[in-house]
């Protein structure tokens, strides 16, 4: 046995019972520093035993019991346990609602994005704005005009339906493809 | 679980105060011992025991009777003591000189004379007062209370490896403290 192994045994010895080991005792007989560590470990173990075996005294246990009983005497034991099936149903319902809500929100965001793209196209010099200029006597090359405002003005000017602007754009796109 | 304890718990579930008082009288001393060793303070330990038994009364309906009652009870006590430990000065520094003096006093008292609570508290704080919370809990349960690894796992809800790891580090710190205390003790004697 070497010193490293011996020290490992000594470290454990302080806190727990270690079975007798002949090679360990033989090493102690030959190594003075490990022997000194052994005597220290024995004293350390005595301190641990002292801590373990010293019972802290509970002064006036009757008073403690009385306090506990007074505290609990305010009412009967009430317990409510949520049935497991109900919990699972609630979780399943929450998941379904989350998915439906998420899907709906996705649809709305997609529509808004599409409308925003269309609004961007209504800018000075674009073919769409040129077409609308032809369709209306209004000068609608105004910076910052919204799509809904454009539709509203077209409706007012020519009595067309609000969808007319989209229809004209579609026609323009088809013409450009040809 | 002993039949008597099983019957007692059954009665407590039905709201029997007498049965609960019997449980308190049976276990308040070991509960106080554990709380004292964790907290190192008489009054805090008493408060922790009182709070724990009230929680046991309130939660007895949720106790799973297929599991051991004592680890369940000790888990409530350990958690309550740990909560209290956080609200008081957790890392109380105790000078080595003072710890060594108290050690000498405890060693020299007459056999049969109960240990002075204050001296014992100083000694325990001197050894384990500066350990992190989980290491301290594992050390107290395993090496001071003498519980098995399985019992420590049940009470702390740590895995076996976590218990081993925390115990290893706690023992390393405590060992160093012990050797320093013994070194100082030699100069006192």
mmCIF file with all atom_site columns, C-alpha atoms in Angstrom, chain A residues 10 30 33 61 63 67 83 91 96-97 104 113 119 128 130-131 136 148 168:
data_model
loop_
_atom_site.group_PDB
_atom_site.id
_atom_site.type_symbol
_atom_site.label_atom_id
_atom_site.label_alt_id
_atom_site.label_comp_id
_atom_site.label_asym_id
_atom_site.label_entity_id
_atom_site.label_seq_id
_atom_site.pdbx_PDB_ins_code
_atom_site.Cartn_x
_atom_site.Cartn_y
_atom_site.Cartn_z
_atom_site.occupancy
_atom_site.B_iso_or_equiv
_atom_site.pdbx_formal_charge
_atom_site.auth_seq_id
_atom_site.auth_comp_id
_atom_site.auth_asym_id
_atom_site.auth_atom_id
_atom_site.pdbx_PDB_model_num
ATOM 1  C CA . UNK A 1 10  ? -7.849  7.739  6.797   1.00 0.00 ? 10  UNK A CA 1
ATOM 2  C CA . UNK A 1 30  ? 6.640   1.868  8.154   1.00 0.00 ? 30  UNK A CA 1
ATOM 3  C CA . UNK A 1 33  ? 3.834   10.794 8.351   1.00 0.00 ? 33  UNK A CA 1
ATOM 4  C CA . UNK A 1 61  ? -41.535 19.553 25.308  1.00 0.00 ? 61  UNK A CA 1
ATOM 5  C CA . UNK A 1 63  ? -45.082 23.602 25.760  1.00 0.00 ? 63  UNK A CA 1
ATOM 6  C CA . UNK A 1 67  ? -48.413 25.120 20.793  1.00 0.00 ? 67  UNK A CA 1
ATOM 7  C CA . UNK A 1 83  ? -59.142 13.953 -10.006 1.00 0.00 ? 83  UNK A CA 1
ATOM 8  C CA . UNK A 1 91  ? -54.411 19.923 -20.135 1.00 0.00 ? 91  UNK A CA 1
ATOM 9  C CA . UNK A 1 96  ? -56.191 22.260 -28.398 1.00 0.00 ? 96  UNK A CA 1
ATOM 10 C CA . UNK A 1 97  ? -57.120 25.911 -27.686 1.00 0.00 ? 97  UNK A CA 1
ATOM 11 C CA . UNK A 1 104 ? -55.961 31.652 -36.379 1.00 0.00 ? 104 UNK A CA 1
ATOM 12 C CA . UNK A 1 113 ? -48.595 40.926 -44.518 1.00 0.00 ? 113 UNK A CA 1
ATOM 13 C CA . UNK A 1 119 ? -49.898 49.069 -49.927 1.00 0.00 ? 119 UNK A CA 1
ATOM 14 C CA . UNK A 1 128 ? -50.163 50.555 -60.423 1.00 0.00 ? 128 UNK A CA 1
ATOM 15 C CA . UNK A 1 130 ? -50.020 55.118 -63.305 1.00 0.00 ? 130 UNK A CA 1
ATOM 16 C CA . UNK A 1 131 ? -53.016 52.916 -64.025 1.00 0.00 ? 131 UNK A CA 1
ATOM 17 C CA . UNK A 1 136 ? -59.200 58.630 -62.094 1.00 0.00 ? 136 UNK A CA 1
ATOM 18 C CA . UNK A 1 148 ? -57.909 51.779 -47.972 1.00 0.00 ? 148 UNK A CA 1
ATOM 19 C CA . UNK A 1 168 ? -57.228 46.613 -61.808 1.00 0.00 ? 168 UNK A CA 1
#
